[in-house]
CSV table of C-alpha atoms in Angstrom, one decimal:
chain,number,residue,atom,x,y,z
A,19,UNK,CA,9.6,11.4,2.1
A,20,UNK,CA,8.6,10.7,5.7
A,21,UNK,CA,8.0,14.4,6.3
A,22,UNK,CA,5.5,14.4,3.4
A,23,UNK,CA,3.7,11.4,4.9
A,24,UNK,CA,3.7,13.1,8.3
A,25,UNK,CA,2.0,16.1,6.8
A,26,UNK,CA,-0.6,13.9,5.1
A,27,UNK,CA,-1.3,12.1,8.4
A,28,UNK,CA,-1.4,15.4,10.3
A,29,UNK,CA,-4.0,16.8,7.9
A,30,UNK,CA,-6.1,13.6,7.9
A,31,UNK,CA,-5.1,10.4,9.6
A,32,UNK,CA,-8.4,8.6,9.1
A,33,UNK,CA,-7.1,6.1,6.6
A,34,UNK,CA,-5.3,2.7,6.5
A,35,UNK,CA,-4.1,1.6,3.1
A,36,UNK,CA,-1.3,3.4,1.3
A,37,UNK,CA,0.2,3.4,-2.2
A,38,UNK,CA,1.9,6.1,-4.3
A,39,UNK,CA,2.8,7.0,-7.8
A,40,UNK,CA,6.5,6.5,-7.2
A,41,UNK,CA,7.7,3.1,-8.2
A,42,UNK,CA,11.4,3.1,-7.5
A,43,UNK,CA,13.0,1.0,-4.7
A,44,UNK,CA,14.2,4.0,-2.6
A,45,UNK,CA,10.7,5.5,-2.5
A,46,UNK,CA,9.0,2.2,-1.8
A,47,UNK,CA,11.5,1.5,1.0
A,48,UNK,CA,11.0,4.9,2.6
A,49,UNK,CA,7.2,4.6,2.5
A,50,UNK,CA,7.3,1.0,3.7
A,51,UNK,CA,9.2,2.0,6.8
A,52,UNK,CA,6.7,4.8,7.5
A,53,UNK,CA,3.6,2.8,7.2
A,54,UNK,CA,5.0,0.1,9.5
A,55,UNK,CA,5.9,2.7,12.2
A,56,UNK,CA,2.4,4.3,11.9
A,57,UNK,CA,0.4,1.1,11.7
A,58,UNK,CA,-0.9,1.5,8.2
A,59,UNK,CA,-0.5,-1.0,5.3
A,60,UNK,CA,1.5,-0.4,2.2
A,61,UNK,CA,0.8,-1.7,-1.3
A,62,UNK,CA,3.8,-1.2,-3.7
A,63,UNK,CA,4.5,-1.9,-7.4
A,64,UNK,CA,7.8,-3.1,-8.9
A,65,UNK,CA,8.8,-3.5,-12.5
A,66,UNK,CA,11.7,-5.7,-11.6
A,67,UNK,CA,11.0,-9.2,-13.0
A,68,UNK,CA,12.9,-10.7,-10.0
A,69,UNK,CA,11.1,-8.6,-7.4
A,70,UNK,CA,14.3,-8.2,-5.5
A,71,UNK,CA,13.5,-4.7,-4.4
A,72,UNK,CA,10.3,-5.9,-2.9
A,73,UNK,CA,12.1,-8.4,-0.7
A,74,UNK,CA,14.3,-5.6,0.5
A,75,UNK,CA,11.3,-4.0,2.1
A,76,UNK,CA,11.2,-6.9,4.6
A,77,UNK,CA,8.1,-5.8,6.4
A,78,UNK,CA,4.9,-7.4,7.7
A,79,UNK,CA,3.0,-4.2,6.8
A,80,UNK,CA,3.9,-4.0,3.2
A,81,UNK,CA,3.4,-6.1,0.1
A,82,UNK,CA,4.9,-5.8,-3.4
A,83,UNK,CA,3.2,-6.5,-6.8
A,84,UNK,CA,5.0,-7.1,-10.1
A,85,UNK,CA,3.8,-5.3,-13.2
A,86,UNK,CA,5.2,-5.6,-16.7
A,87,UNK,CA,7.1,-2.4,-17.7
A,88,UNK,CA,5.3,-2.4,-21.0
A,89,UNK,CA,2.1,-1.5,-19.1
A,90,UNK,CA,3.4,1.8,-17.8
A,91,UNK,CA,1.1,4.6,-18.4
A,92,UNK,CA,-2.0,2.4,-18.9
A,93,UNK,CA,-4.8,1.9,-16.5
A,94,UNK,CA,-4.1,-1.8,-16.4
A,95,UNK,CA,-0.8,-1.1,-14.7
A,96,UNK,CA,-2.2,-0.1,-11.3
A,97,UNK,CA,-2.1,-3.6,-9.8
A,98,UNK,CA,-1.1,-2.5,-6.3
A,99,UNK,CA,-4.0,0.0,-6.1
A,100,UNK,CA,-6.5,-2.5,-7.4
A,101,UNK,CA,-5.3,-5.1,-4.8
A,102,UNK,CA,-5.6,-2.6,-2.0
A,103,UNK,CA,-9.1,-1.6,-3.0
A,104,UNK,CA,-10.2,-5.2,-3.4
A,105,UNK,CA,-8.9,-6.3,0.0
A,106,UNK,CA,-9.6,-3.3,2.2
A,107,UNK,CA,-13.3,-3.2,1.1
A,108,UNK,CA,-13.7,-6.6,2.9
A,109,UNK,CA,-13.9,-7.4,6.6
A,110,UNK,CA,-10.5,-8.7,7.8
A,111,UNK,CA,-10.7,-12.4,8.3
A,112,UNK,CA,-13.3,-12.9,5.6
A,113,UNK,CA,-10.8,-13.2,2.8
A,114,UNK,CA,-7.3,-14.2,1.6
A,115,UNK,CA,-5.2,-12.0,-0.7
A,116,UNK,CA,-4.8,-14.9,-3.2
A,117,UNK,CA,-7.2,-15.9,-6.0
A,118,UNK,CA,-8.7,-12.5,-6.4
A,119,UNK,CA,-9.8,-11.1,-9.8
A,120,UNK,CA,-9.2,-7.4,-10.2
A,121,UNK,CA,-11.1,-4.8,-12.2
A,122,UNK,CA,-9.4,-3.3,-15.3
A,123,UNK,CA,-5.9,-4.7,-14.4
A,124,UNK,CA,-4.0,-6.4,-17.2
A,125,UNK,CA,-2.6,-9.9,-16.2
A,126,UNK,CA,1.2,-10.3,-16.6
A,127,UNK,CA,3.4,-13.2,-17.5
A,128,UNK,CA,6.5,-12.9,-15.4
A,129,UNK,CA,9.7,-14.3,-16.9
A,130,UNK,CA,11.0,-15.5,-13.6
A,131,UNK,CA,8.3,-16.6,-11.2
A,132,UNK,CA,10.8,-18.5,-9.1
A,133,UNK,CA,12.7,-15.2,-8.4
A,134,UNK,CA,9.4,-13.5,-7.6
A,135,UNK,CA,8.6,-16.2,-5.0
A,136,UNK,CA,12.1,-16.0,-3.6
A,137,UNK,CA,11.9,-12.3,-3.2
A,138,UNK,CA,8.4,-12.3,-1.7
A,139,UNK,CA,6.8,-10.5,-4.6
A,140,UNK,CA,3.2,-11.1,-5.7
A,141,UNK,CA,1.8,-11.2,-9.2
A,142,UNK,CA,-1.5,-11.0,-11.1
A,143,UNK,CA,-1.6,-13.7,-13.8
A,144,UNK,CA,-3.9,-15.9,-15.8
A,145,UNK,CA,-4.3,-19.4,-14.6
A,146,UNK,CA,-6.7,-21.7,-16.5
A,147,UNK,CA,-8.1,-18.7,-18.3
A,148,UNK,CA,-8.8,-16.9,-15.1
A,149,UNK,CA,-6.8,-13.9,-13.9
A,150,UNK,CA,-6.0,-14.1,-10.2
A,151,UNK,CA,-3.7,-12.6,-7.5
A,152,UNK,CA,-0.9,-14.9,-6.2
A,153,UNK,CA,0.0,-15.5,-3.6
A,154,UNK,CA,-0.9,-12.8,-1.2
A,155,UNK,CA,2.4,-12.5,0.8
A,156,UNK,CA,3.9,-9.7,2.7
A,157,UNK,CA,7.4,-8.5,1.9
A,158,UNK,CA,8.8,-10.6,4.8
A,159,UNK,CA,6.9,-13.7,3.7
A,160,UNK,CA,3.9,-13.6,6.0
A,161,UNK,CA,0.4,-13.4,4.6
A,162,UNK,CA,-1.2,-10.0,3.9
A,163,UNK,CA,-4.6,-10.9,5.4
A,164,UNK,CA,-3.0,-12.1,8.6
A,165,UNK,CA,-1.2,-8.8,9.3
A,166,UNK,CA,-4.1,-6.6,8.3
A,167,UNK,CA,-6.2,-8.7,10.7
A,168,UNK,CA,-3.7,-8.0,13.5
A,169,UNK,CA,-4.0,-4.3,13.1
A,170,UNK,CA,-7.7,-4.5,12.7
A,171,UNK,CA,-8.1,-6.5,15.9
A,172,UNK,CA,-5.9,-4.2,17.8
A,173,UNK,CA,-7.8,-1.1,16.7
A,174,UNK,CA,-11.2,-2.7,17.4
A,175,UNK,CA,-10.3,-3.9,20.9
A,176,UNK,CA,-8.9,-0.4,21.7
A,177,UNK,CA,-12.1,1.2,20.5
A,178,UNK,CA,-14.3,-1.3,22.3
A,179,UNK,CA,-12.6,-0.9,25.7
A,180,UNK,CA,-12.4,2.9,25.3
A,181,UNK,CA,-16.1,3.1,24.3
A,182,UNK,CA,-17.0,1.0,27.4
A,183,UNK,CA,-15.1,3.1,29.9
A,184,UNK,CA,-16.3,6.4,28.3
A,185,UNK,CA,-20.0,5.2,28.4
A,186,UNK,CA,-20.0,4.6,32.2
A,187,UNK,CA,-20.1,7.0,35.0
A,188,UNK,CA,-17.1,5.1,36.1
A,189,UNK,CA,-15.7,1.6,36.0
A,190,UNK,CA,-15.0,0.7,39.6
A,191,UNK,CA,-11.6,-0.9,40.5
A,192,UNK,CA,-13.3,-4.1,41.6
A,193,UNK,CA,-13.6,-7.6,40.3
A,194,UNK,CA,-16.9,-6.8,38.6
A,195,UNK,CA,-15.3,-3.7,37.1
A,196,UNK,CA,-12.4,-5.7,35.8
A,197,UNK,CA,-14.8,-8.3,34.4
A,198,UNK,CA,-16.5,-5.6,32.4
A,199,UNK,CA,-13.3,-4.7,30.7
A,200,UNK,CA,-12.5,-8.3,30.0
A,201,UNK,CA,-15.9,-8.9,28.5
A,202,UNK,CA,-15.2,-6.2,25.9
A,203,UNK,CA,-12.0,-7.9,24.8
A,204,UNK,CA,-13.7,-11.3,24.8
A,205,UNK,CA,-16.7,-10.0,22.8
A,206,UNK,CA,-14.3,-8.7,20.1
A,207,UNK,CA,-12.4,-12.0,20.0
A,208,UNK,CA,-15.7,-13.8,19.6
A,209,UNK,CA,-16.7,-11.5,16.7
A,210,UNK,CA,-13.4,-12.2,15.1
A,211,UNK,CA,-14.3,-15.9,15.1
A,212,UNK,CA,-17.5,-15.0,13.3
A,213,UNK,CA,-15.6,-12.8,10.8
A,214,UNK,CA,-13.4,-15.8,10.1
A,215,UNK,CA,-10.1,-14.2,11.3
A,216,UNK,CA,-9.8,-16.4,14.4
A,217,UNK,CA,-10.5,-20.0,14.9
A,218,UNK,CA,-12.8,-21.4,17.6
A,219,UNK,CA,-10.7,-24.5,17.9
A,220,UNK,CA,-9.2,-23.6,20.3
A,221,UNK,CA,-11.5,-20.8,21.3
A,222,UNK,CA,-10.0,-17.4,22.1
A,223,UNK,CA,-10.0,-16.4,25.7
A,224,UNK,CA,-9.3,-13.1,27.5
A,225,UNK,CA,-8.3,-12.9,31.1
A,226,UNK,CA,-7.2,-10.3,33.7
A,227,UNK,CA,-5.8,-10.5,37.3
A,228,UNK,CA,-8.1,-10.3,40.3
A,229,UNK,CA,-8.0,-7.1,42.5
A,230,UNK,CA,-6.0,-8.9,45.2
A,231,UNK,CA,-3.3,-9.7,42.6
A,232,UNK,CA,-2.7,-6.1,41.5
A,233,UNK,CA,-0.1,-3.8,43.1
A,234,UNK,CA,-1.2,-0.9,45.2
A,235,UNK,CA,0.9,1.4,42.9
A,236,UNK,CA,-1.2,0.3,39.8
A,237,UNK,CA,-4.4,0.8,41.8
A,238,UNK,CA,-3.4,4.2,42.9
A,239,UNK,CA,-2.6,5.1,39.3
A,240,UNK,CA,-5.9,3.6,38.2
A,241,UNK,CA,-4.1,1.3,35.8
A,242,UNK,CA,-5.4,-2.1,35.1
A,243,UNK,CA,-2.4,-4.2,34.1
A,244,UNK,CA,-2.0,-7.5,32.3
A,245,UNK,CA,-5.3,-7.9,30.5
A,246,UNK,CA,-4.2,-10.6,28.1
A,247,UNK,CA,-5.8,-12.8,25.6
A,248,UNK,CA,-4.8,-16.0,23.7
A,249,UNK,CA,-6.2,-16.7,20.2
A,250,UNK,CA,-5.3,-18.6,17.0
A,251,UNK,CA,-5.8,-17.3,13.5
A,252,UNK,CA,-8.0,-19.3,11.2
A,253,UNK,CA,-5.6,-19.0,8.3
A,254,UNK,CA,-6.6,-20.2,4.8
A,255,UNK,CA,-5.9,-23.0,2.3
A,256,UNK,CA,-3.9,-21.9,-0.7
A,257,UNK,CA,-2.5,-25.1,-2.1
A,258,UNK,CA,-3.7,-28.7,-1.9
A,259,UNK,CA,-1.8,-32.0,-2.2
A,260,UNK,CA,-3.9,-34.9,-3.5
A,261,UNK,CA,-2.8,-38.5,-3.5
A,262,UNK,CA,-4.8,-41.3,-4.9
A,263,UNK,CA,-4.7,-44.9,-6.0
A,264,UNK,CA,-6.4,-46.1,-9.1
A,265,UNK,CA,-7.1,-49.8,-9.4
A,266,UNK,CA,-8.0,-51.1,-12.9
């Protein structure tokens, strides 16, 4: 229940990925709503071959994974835990959630893959004798790595700016002081390009208003408003269309 999750977070909130041992639609929906509200990321399991309960989560911050009911009670059944472990051990931007092989997890052969796709449910199956995750989507049909990257970038920018301000005797309310803040944001954006989360074409850019453009109210409250950035995610290639002409 939300109250149980609140207690967990109150006791220790230094975590990001979430899953649980309950695998019914009601529990998944409750937990999915909580992780979205608290900027965590949820990995959930379903035994429904259509994945319809996963689509009902309809969240950028949750993903659903199909497992065959015959696997219940076996270590090979914990697909959502294995996926979460495999992804969250990597730097956001350096991976896609598709094409990943998992330790100890039993590949499944869903009877209705079209329904799984329609209902935004992922699977772990063998293709060309290789077991892989597919296709790494959230329960509202975004991509898992994109939204984890959003939360990661937000957290790192907040930490960078806070760390900069806290390390100074003071950051003056001057154009050079503003530039110091902007440089922290820009440095994190540039690092995200290196990590592979953002593209450098076009390059990300952070800006802020000049002192003369800021209201006296914001200045008196020591608030720097409208520090903004523009950036484009690098994305990933999942499918390829190849056309060719053979001449005999």
